[in-house]
CSV table of C-alpha atoms in Angstrom, one decimal:
chain,number,residue,atom,x,y,z
H,190,MET,CA,-0.8,0.4,-32.0
H,191,LYS,CA,-1.4,-3.3,-31.2
H,192,ASP,CA,0.8,-6.1,-30.0
H,193,TYR,CA,1.2,-9.1,-32.4
H,194,LYS,CA,2.6,-12.5,-31.7
H,195,TYR,CA,4.8,-13.7,-34.6
H,196,ILE,CA,6.6,-16.8,-35.8
H,197,ALA,CA,9.2,-16.3,-38.6
H,198,ARG,CA,12.3,-17.8,-40.2
H,199,ARG,CA,15.7,-16.2,-40.1
H,200,SER,CA,17.9,-16.1,-43.2
H,201,ASP,CA,19.7,-19.3,-42.0
H,202,GLY,CA,16.4,-21.2,-41.7
H,203,SER,CA,16.2,-21.1,-37.9
H,204,GLN,CA,12.9,-20.1,-36.2
H,205,SER,CA,12.4,-16.7,-34.6
H,206,ASP,CA,9.4,-16.0,-32.4
H,207,GLY,CA,8.3,-13.1,-30.2
H,208,TRP,CA,6.1,-10.0,-30.1
H,209,ILE,CA,6.0,-6.9,-32.2
H,210,ARG,CA,4.0,-3.6,-31.9
H,211,ALA,CA,2.4,-2.4,-35.1
H,212,SER,CA,-0.8,-0.7,-36.3
H,213,SER,CA,-2.1,-3.6,-38.4
H,214,ASP,CA,-1.2,-7.1,-39.6
H,215,LYS,CA,0.3,-5.7,-42.8
H,216,HIS,CA,2.4,-3.2,-40.8
H,217,ALA,CA,3.7,-6.0,-38.6
H,218,LYS,CA,4.6,-8.1,-41.6
H,219,ALA,CA,6.3,-5.2,-43.2
H,220,ILE,CA,8.4,-4.5,-40.1
H,221,LEU,CA,9.4,-8.2,-39.9
H,222,GLU,CA,10.4,-8.2,-43.6
H,223,GLU,CA,12.6,-5.2,-43.0
H,224,ARG,CA,14.4,-7.3,-40.4
H,225,ASN,CA,15.0,-9.9,-43.0
H,226,LEU,CA,12.6,-12.4,-41.4
H,227,HIS,CA,10.4,-14.6,-43.4
H,228,VAL,CA,7.0,-14.4,-41.8
H,229,VAL,CA,5.2,-17.7,-41.0
H,230,LEU,CA,2.5,-16.4,-38.6
H,231,VAL,CA,1.3,-13.1,-37.3
H,232,VAL,CA,-1.7,-12.9,-34.9
H,233,PRO,CA,-2.9,-10.2,-32.5
H,234,GLU,CA,-1.8,-10.8,-28.9
H,235,LYS,CA,-4.6,-10.4,-26.4
H,236,THR,CA,-2.8,-10.7,-23.1
H,237,GLN,CA,-0.6,-7.6,-23.4
H,238,ARG,CA,2.4,-9.9,-22.7
H,239,LYS,CA,2.2,-9.6,-18.9
H,240,ASN,CA,2.1,-13.2,-18.0
H,241,GLY,CA,5.7,-14.1,-18.9
H,242,PRO,CA,8.4,-16.0,-17.0
H,243,LYS,CA,9.2,-14.7,-13.5
H,244,ILE,CA,12.6,-13.1,-13.6
H,245,LYS,CA,14.1,-11.0,-10.8
H,246,ARG,CA,14.6,-7.4,-11.9
H,247,GLU,CA,17.9,-7.6,-10.1
H,248,SER,CA,19.0,-10.3,-12.5
H,249,ILE,CA,18.0,-8.2,-15.5
H,250,MET,CA,19.8,-5.1,-14.1
H,251,THR,CA,22.9,-7.1,-13.5
H,252,CYS,CA,22.7,-8.6,-17.0
H,253,LEU,CA,22.4,-5.1,-18.6
H,254,ARG,CA,25.3,-3.7,-16.5
H,255,GLU,CA,27.5,-6.7,-17.5
H,256,LEU,CA,26.5,-6.2,-21.2
H,257,ALA,CA,27.5,-2.5,-21.0
H,258,THR,CA,30.8,-3.3,-19.5
H,259,LEU,CA,31.6,-6.0,-22.1
H,260,ARG,CA,30.6,-3.7,-24.9
H,261,GLU,CA,32.8,-0.9,-23.6
H,262,SER,CA,35.8,-3.3,-23.7
H,263,GLY,CA,35.4,-3.5,-27.5
H,264,MET,CA,33.9,-7.0,-27.6
H,265,ALA,CA,31.6,-7.8,-30.5
H,266,LEU,CA,27.9,-7.6,-29.5
H,267,ASP,CA,27.1,-11.2,-30.3
H,268,VAL,CA,30.1,-12.4,-28.3
H,269,CYS,CA,29.0,-10.2,-25.3
H,270,VAL,CA,25.5,-11.8,-25.3
H,271,TYR,CA,27.0,-15.2,-25.6
H,272,SER,CA,29.2,-14.5,-22.6
H,273,LEU,CA,26.1,-13.5,-20.6
H,274,ILE,CA,24.5,-16.8,-21.6
H,275,GLU,CA,27.4,-18.7,-20.1
H,276,THR,CA,27.4,-16.8,-16.8
H,277,THR,CA,23.6,-16.5,-16.3
H,278,ASP,CA,22.1,-19.1,-13.9
H,279,GLU,CA,18.4,-18.1,-14.1
H,280,LYS,CA,16.9,-20.3,-16.7
H,281,PRO,CA,14.1,-18.0,-18.1
H,282,LEU,CA,16.7,-15.2,-18.6
H,283,LYS,CA,19.2,-17.6,-20.2
H,284,ASN,CA,16.5,-18.7,-22.6
H,285,ALA,CA,15.7,-15.1,-23.6
H,286,LEU,CA,19.4,-14.4,-24.1
H,287,VAL,CA,19.7,-17.4,-26.3
H,288,LYS,CA,16.9,-16.1,-28.6
H,289,ILE,CA,18.5,-12.6,-28.5
H,290,HIS,CA,21.9,-14.1,-29.5
H,291,GLN,CA,20.3,-15.9,-32.4
H,292,ASP,CA,18.5,-12.8,-33.6
H,293,ILE,CA,21.7,-10.7,-33.4
H,294,SER,CA,23.8,-13.4,-35.2
H,295,SER,CA,21.2,-13.3,-38.0
H,296,GLY,CA,21.7,-9.6,-38.4
H,297,LEU,CA,19.0,-8.1,-36.2
H,298,SER,CA,19.8,-5.1,-34.0
H,299,LEU,CA,20.0,-5.5,-30.2
H,300,SER,CA,17.0,-3.1,-29.7
H,301,ASN,CA,14.8,-5.2,-32.1
H,302,ALA,CA,16.0,-8.5,-30.6
H,303,ILE,CA,15.1,-7.2,-27.1
H,304,GLU,CA,11.7,-5.8,-28.3
H,305,SER,CA,10.8,-9.4,-29.4
H,306,GLN,CA,11.2,-10.5,-25.7
H,307,PRO,CA,8.8,-8.1,-23.9
H,308,LYS,CA,7.9,-10.7,-21.3
H,309,VAL,CA,11.5,-10.4,-20.0
H,310,PHE,CA,12.5,-6.8,-20.5
H,311,PRO,CA,10.4,-3.7,-19.7
H,312,PHE,CA,8.6,-2.1,-22.6
H,313,TYR,CA,10.9,1.0,-22.8
H,314,VAL,CA,14.2,-0.9,-23.2
H,315,GLY,CA,14.0,-1.4,-27.0
H,316,SER,CA,13.3,2.3,-27.8
H,317,MET,CA,16.0,3.5,-25.4
H,318,LEU,CA,18.6,1.2,-27.0
H,319,LYS,CA,17.8,2.5,-30.5
H,320,LEU,CA,19.2,5.8,-29.6
H,321,GLY,CA,22.6,4.2,-28.6
H,322,GLU,CA,22.6,2.3,-31.9
H,323,SER,CA,22.0,5.4,-33.9
H,324,ASN,CA,24.7,7.5,-32.2
H,325,GLY,CA,27.2,4.7,-31.8
H,326,ASP,CA,27.2,4.7,-28.0
H,327,LEU,CA,25.3,1.6,-27.2
H,328,SER,CA,27.0,0.9,-23.9
H,329,ALA,CA,25.9,4.3,-22.6
H,330,SER,CA,22.3,3.6,-23.6
H,331,ILE,CA,22.4,0.2,-21.9
H,332,LYS,CA,23.6,1.9,-18.7
H,333,SER,CA,20.8,4.4,-19.0
H,334,VAL,CA,18.3,1.6,-19.1
H,335,ALA,CA,19.9,-0.1,-16.1
H,336,GLU,CA,19.8,3.2,-14.2
H,337,ARG,CA,16.1,3.7,-15.0
H,338,MET,CA,15.3,0.2,-13.8
H,339,GLU,CA,17.3,0.7,-10.6
H,340,LYS,CA,15.3,3.9,-9.9
H,341,GLU,CA,12.0,2.1,-10.4
H,342,GLU,CA,13.2,-0.9,-8.3
H,343,ALA,CA,14.3,1.4,-5.5
H,344,ILE,CA,10.9,3.1,-5.4
H,345,ALA,CA,9.1,-0.3,-5.6
H,346,THR,CA,11.3,-1.7,-2.8
H,347,GLU,CA,10.6,1.3,-0.6
H,348,ILE,CA,6.9,0.9,-1.1
H,349,ARG,CA,6.9,-2.9,-0.6
H,350,SER,CA,8.9,-2.6,2.7
H,351,ALA,CA,6.6,0.1,4.0
H,352,LEU,CA,3.5,-1.9,3.1
H,353,THR,CA,4.7,-5.1,4.8
H,354,TYR,CA,3.4,-4.2,8.3
H,355,PRO,CA,0.0,-2.7,7.1
H,356,SER,CA,-0.5,-5.8,5.0
H,357,PHE,CA,0.2,-8.0,8.0
H,358,LEU,CA,-2.4,-6.0,10.0
H,359,VAL,CA,-5.0,-6.4,7.3
H,360,ILE,CA,-4.4,-10.2,7.0
H,361,ILE,CA,-4.6,-10.7,10.8
H,362,CYS,CA,-7.8,-8.5,11.0
H,363,VAL,CA,-9.5,-10.5,8.2
H,364,LEU,CA,-8.6,-13.8,10.0
H,365,VAL,CA,-9.9,-12.5,13.3
H,366,VAL,CA,-13.2,-11.4,11.7
H,367,LEU,CA,-13.6,-14.7,9.9
H,368,PHE,CA,-13.0,-16.5,13.2
H,369,LEU,CA,-15.6,-14.4,15.0
H,370,PHE,CA,-18.3,-14.9,12.3
H,371,SER,CA,-17.6,-18.6,11.9
H,372,TYR,CA,-17.2,-19.8,15.6
H,373,VAL,CA,-17.9,-17.0,18.1
H,374,ILE,CA,-20.9,-15.1,17.0
H,375,PRO,CA,-23.1,-18.1,16.1
H,376,ASN,CA,-22.9,-19.1,19.8
H,377,PHE,CA,-24.9,-16.0,20.7
H,378,GLU,CA,-28.0,-17.1,18.8
H,379,SER,CA,-29.5,-18.6,21.9
H,380,MET,CA,-29.3,-15.2,23.5
H,381,ILE,CA,-31.7,-13.7,20.9
H,382,SER,CA,-35.3,-13.4,22.2
H,383,GLU,CA,-38.4,-11.7,21.0
H,384,ALA,CA,-37.5,-8.6,22.9
H,385,ASN,CA,-34.2,-8.0,21.2
H,386,LYS,CA,-34.8,-9.3,17.7
H,387,GLU,CA,-34.2,-5.8,16.3
H,388,SER,CA,-30.9,-5.3,18.2
H,389,ALA,CA,-27.4,-5.0,16.8
H,390,LEU,CA,-26.6,-8.4,18.2
H,391,ALA,CA,-29.4,-10.0,16.3
H,392,GLY,CA,-28.2,-8.4,13.1
H,393,LEU,CA,-24.7,-9.6,13.8
H,394,VAL,CA,-25.9,-13.2,14.4
H,395,SER,CA,-28.0,-13.1,11.2
H,396,THR,CA,-25.0,-12.0,9.2
H,397,ALA,CA,-22.9,-14.8,10.7
H,398,GLN,CA,-25.6,-17.3,9.8
H,399,PHE,CA,-25.8,-16.0,6.3
H,400,ILE,CA,-22.1,-16.3,5.8
H,401,ASN,CA,-21.9,-19.8,7.2
H,402,ASP,CA,-24.9,-21.0,5.2
H,403,ASN,CA,-23.5,-19.6,1.9
H,404,ILE,CA,-19.8,-20.2,2.5
H,405,ALA,CA,-19.4,-22.2,-0.7
H,406,VAL,CA,-21.1,-19.5,-2.8
H,407,ILE,CA,-18.9,-16.8,-1.2
H,408,VAL,CA,-15.7,-18.8,-1.7
H,409,GLY,CA,-16.8,-19.4,-5.4
H,410,LEU,CA,-17.4,-15.6,-5.9
H,411,LEU,CA,-14.0,-14.8,-4.4
H,412,ILE,CA,-12.3,-17.3,-6.7
H,413,ALA,CA,-14.2,-15.8,-9.7
H,414,LEU,CA,-13.0,-12.4,-8.6
H,415,VAL,CA,-9.4,-13.5,-8.4
H,416,VAL,CA,-9.7,-15.1,-11.9
H,417,TYR,CA,-11.2,-11.9,-13.2
H,418,VAL,CA,-8.5,-9.7,-11.7
H,419,LYS,CA,-5.9,-12.0,-13.2
H,420,TYR,CA,-7.6,-11.6,-16.6
H,421,LEU,CA,-7.6,-7.9,-16.3
H,422,SER,CA,-3.9,-8.0,-15.3
H,423,ASP,CA,-3.0,-10.2,-18.3
H,424,SER,CA,-4.9,-8.1,-20.7
H,425,GLY,CA,-3.3,-4.9,-19.4
H,426,LYS,CA,-6.6,-3.4,-18.4
H,427,LEU,CA,-5.8,-3.7,-14.7
H,428,HIS,CA,-2.9,-1.3,-15.1
H,429,ASP,CA,-5.1,1.2,-16.9
H,430,ILE,CA,-7.9,0.9,-14.4
H,431,GLY,CA,-5.6,1.2,-11.4
H,432,LEU,CA,-3.8,4.2,-12.9
H,433,ALA,CA,-7.2,5.9,-13.7
H,434,VAL,CA,-8.3,5.3,-10.1
H,435,LEU,CA,-5.0,6.6,-8.6
H,436,LYS,CA,-5.1,9.7,-10.7
H,437,LYS,CA,-8.5,10.6,-9.1
H,438,LEU,CA,-7.4,10.2,-5.5
H,439,PRO,CA,-6.7,13.6,-3.8
H,440,TYR,CA,-3.1,13.0,-2.8
H,441,VAL,CA,-2.0,10.0,-4.8
H,442,LYS,CA,-2.7,11.7,-8.1
H,443,GLU,CA,0.1,14.2,-7.4
H,444,LEU,CA,2.6,11.3,-6.9
H,445,VAL,CA,1.5,9.7,-10.2
H,446,GLN,CA,2.0,13.0,-11.9
H,447,ALA,CA,5.4,13.5,-10.3
H,448,TRP,CA,6.5,10.1,-11.5
H,449,GLN,CA,5.3,11.0,-15.1
H,450,VAL,CA,7.3,14.2,-15.0
H,451,VAL,CA,10.4,12.4,-13.8
H,452,GLN,CA,10.0,9.8,-16.7
H,453,PHE,CA,9.5,12.5,-19.3
H,454,SER,CA,12.2,15.0,-18.1
H,455,SER,CA,14.9,12.3,-17.5
H,456,SER,CA,14.4,10.8,-20.9
H,457,MET,CA,14.4,14.2,-22.6
H,458,GLN,CA,17.5,15.2,-20.8
H,459,LYS,CA,19.5,12.1,-21.9
H,460,LEU,CA,18.2,12.4,-25.5
H,461,SER,CA,19.0,16.1,-25.7
H,462,GLU,CA,22.5,15.5,-24.3
H,463,SER,CA,23.1,13.0,-27.0
H,464,GLY,CA,22.2,15.5,-29.7
H,465,VAL,CA,18.9,14.1,-30.7
H,466,ASP,CA,16.6,16.7,-32.3
H,467,LEU,CA,13.5,17.8,-30.3
H,468,VAL,CA,10.8,16.0,-32.4
H,469,GLU,CA,12.7,12.7,-32.4
H,470,ALA,CA,13.4,13.0,-28.7
H,471,LEU,CA,9.7,13.6,-28.0
H,472,THR,CA,8.8,10.6,-30.2
H,473,ILE,CA,11.2,8.3,-28.4
H,474,THR,CA,10.1,9.5,-25.0
H,475,ASN,CA,6.5,9.0,-25.9
H,476,ASN,CA,7.2,5.4,-26.9
H,477,ASN,CA,8.5,4.9,-23.3
H,478,VAL,CA,5.2,6.2,-21.8
H,479,SER,CA,2.8,3.5,-20.4
H,480,ASP,CA,-0.1,5.9,-19.5
H,481,VAL,CA,-2.5,5.9,-22.5
H,482,THR,CA,-3.9,9.4,-21.6
H,483,LEU,CA,-0.4,10.9,-21.4
H,484,ASN,CA,0.6,9.1,-24.6
H,485,LYS,CA,-2.3,10.8,-26.5
H,486,LYS,CA,-1.5,14.2,-25.1
H,487,LEU,CA,2.2,13.9,-26.1
H,488,ASN,CA,1.1,12.8,-29.6
H,489,LEU,CA,-0.8,16.1,-29.9
H,490,VAL,CA,2.3,18.0,-28.5
H,491,ILE,CA,4.5,16.3,-31.1
H,492,GLY,CA,2.2,17.5,-33.8
H,493,ARG,CA,2.3,21.1,-32.5
H,494,VAL,CA,6.1,21.0,-32.3
H,495,LYS,CA,6.3,19.8,-35.9
H,496,GLU,CA,4.2,22.7,-36.9
H,497,GLY,CA,6.8,25.1,-35.4
H,498,GLN,CA,5.3,25.8,-32.0
H,499,SER,CA,7.6,25.8,-29.0
H,500,LEU,CA,7.6,22.8,-26.6
H,501,GLY,CA,6.7,24.8,-23.5
H,502,SER,CA,3.6,26.4,-25.1
H,503,SER,CA,2.5,23.0,-26.6
H,504,LEU,CA,2.7,21.3,-23.2
H,505,SER,CA,0.8,24.2,-21.7
H,506,GLU,CA,-1.9,24.2,-24.4
H,507,TYR,CA,-2.8,20.6,-23.6
H,508,SER,CA,-2.2,20.8,-19.9
H,509,VAL,CA,0.2,17.8,-20.0
H,510,PHE,CA,2.2,18.7,-16.9
H,511,PRO,CA,1.9,21.2,-14.0
H,512,ALA,CA,2.4,24.9,-14.8
H,513,ILE,CA,5.8,25.1,-13.1
H,514,VAL,CA,7.2,22.4,-15.5
H,515,THR,CA,5.9,24.1,-18.6
H,516,ARG,CA,7.3,27.5,-17.4
H,517,LEU,CA,10.7,25.9,-16.7
H,518,ILE,CA,10.8,24.3,-20.1
H,519,ALA,CA,9.7,27.6,-21.8
H,520,SER,CA,12.5,29.5,-20.0
H,521,GLY,CA,15.0,26.7,-21.0
H,522,GLU,CA,13.9,27.1,-24.7
H,523,GLN,CA,14.4,30.9,-24.5
H,524,GLY,CA,17.8,30.6,-23.0
H,525,ALA,CA,18.9,27.6,-25.2
H,526,ALA,CA,19.4,25.6,-22.0
H,527,LEU,CA,16.9,22.8,-22.4
H,528,VAL,CA,19.3,20.1,-21.1
H,529,SER,CA,20.0,21.8,-17.8
H,530,CYS,CA,16.3,22.7,-17.6
H,531,PHE,CA,15.3,19.0,-17.9
H,532,ARG,CA,18.0,18.1,-15.4
H,533,GLU,CA,16.7,20.5,-12.8
H,534,ILE,CA,13.1,19.3,-13.4
H,535,THR,CA,14.2,15.7,-12.8
H,536,LYS,CA,15.9,16.5,-9.6
H,537,LEU,CA,13.0,18.6,-8.3
H,538,TYR,CA,10.4,16.0,-9.0
H,539,GLU,CA,12.5,13.0,-7.9
H,540,ARG,CA,12.8,14.8,-4.5
H,541,ARG,CA,9.0,15.5,-4.4
H,542,LEU,CA,8.2,12.0,-5.4
H,543,SER,CA,10.5,10.5,-2.7
H,544,VAL,CA,9.1,12.8,0.1
H,545,GLY,CA,5.5,12.3,-1.1
H,546,ILE,CA,5.8,8.5,-1.0
H,547,LYS,CA,7.3,8.5,2.5
H,548,ARG,CA,4.6,10.8,3.7
H,549,ALA,CA,1.8,8.8,2.1
H,550,LEU,CA,3.1,5.5,3.5
H,551,SER,CA,3.6,7.0,7.0
H,552,VAL,CA,0.0,8.0,7.1
H,553,LEU,CA,-1.2,4.7,5.6
H,554,GLU,CA,-0.2,2.6,8.7
H,555,PRO,CA,-2.2,4.5,11.4
H,556,VAL,CA,-5.2,4.7,9.0
H,557,ILE,CA,-5.2,1.0,8.5
H,558,ILE,CA,-4.8,0.4,12.3
H,559,VAL,CA,-7.8,2.7,13.0
H,560,ILE,CA,-10.0,1.1,10.3
H,561,MET,CA,-9.1,-2.5,11.3
H,562,GLY,CA,-9.4,-1.7,15.0
H,563,GLY,CA,-12.7,0.0,14.4
H,564,ILE,CA,-14.1,-3.1,12.6
H,565,VAL,CA,-13.0,-5.6,15.2
H,566,GLY,CA,-13.8,-3.2,18.1
H,567,SER,CA,-17.3,-2.6,16.8
H,568,ILE,CA,-18.0,-6.3,16.6
H,569,MET,CA,-16.7,-6.8,20.2
H,570,ILE,CA,-18.7,-3.8,21.5
H,571,VAL,CA,-21.9,-5.3,20.0
H,572,LEU,CA,-21.2,-8.7,21.6
H,573,ILE,CA,-20.4,-7.3,25.0
H,574,SER,CA,-23.4,-5.0,24.9
H,575,GLY,CA,-25.6,-8.0,24.1
H,576,ILE,CA,-24.2,-10.0,27.0
H,577,ILE,CA,-24.8,-7.0,29.4
H,578,SER,CA,-28.4,-6.5,28.2
H,579,ILE,CA,-29.1,-10.2,28.7
H,580,ASN,CA,-27.7,-10.0,32.2
H,581,GLU,CA,-29.8,-6.9,33.0
H,582,ILE,CA,-33.0,-8.7,31.7
H,583,GLY,CA,-32.2,-11.8,33.8
H,584,TRP,CA,-31.6,-9.6,36.9
């Protein structure tokens, strides 16, 4: 599946533009035609839609909560969205809501209208709303989306707050090291003689001279690195690379796996509670997965379940999740209690995830202090040792 940028005309002649996920150009055009849109242009999107307008997640969550409340009151969907346009102060969000209102007024569903604005809303919102549209309980689906976003934001806020002090330490340490190499260490050049050319002090002075002589090249390389990282971020490759690296780290990979279990089990719980059959629930859940490797494994699992194999044995066959998860799911299938089974898995791994994040972040701070202190301390030890050795020679 690829992302395509499209420009089309609605039935009333107005322009509609956005993004759509499809397997090919023809598939994308067919989807747009099903939405009663007259295609003008469809081109592959190369940037994975990550560089959109900056909108606070709090604003999006508030918007979704208000939309659910208005919908519950019996107000028509287009009127609900129009009310949000009038009350929203954030310009990028208001512009997105205007486009969504235009799409809904022309006959498009809310899920499809939101899917065409992926720079504003998370990738999983559209597929989660389709469930509410199919079972007639759209407000509940909107609330589920808001709850998921709130969980993600709570975890992100906890991580950001815990990383504030270590980040401050790293910045201060980098500035101190740059100051030492730029202004302090070069002053020790006169202390280097034939007798101590092979000393640590001489190596430190040589390094400082190299940095100062090639500062323009180093700055240029750093700028190029920042540009390249931005390119990876915009193309979606940075997320995949970062996730692949995190999954190989001894302790962090367990946290990543715990988060994947929470996403899977919570989605399956809500879908099963709504009466969605197992294959469709798995398909919708898989559409909400951002990890490419997990996505491929779940596709294989869906194929096995369609063939008549149980979900627990299919997950176990492809080693999708830890053994305890597959055993709990298998026991839930045997006792016809999959909903309660998924609920317990979600609670268990949410607790593990919370405890694991706090433990990892509590260890991170002293580790950074030791590393940064070791770097600065080593430089100072070399400088002090050089001064002492010069004094001993003079004496």
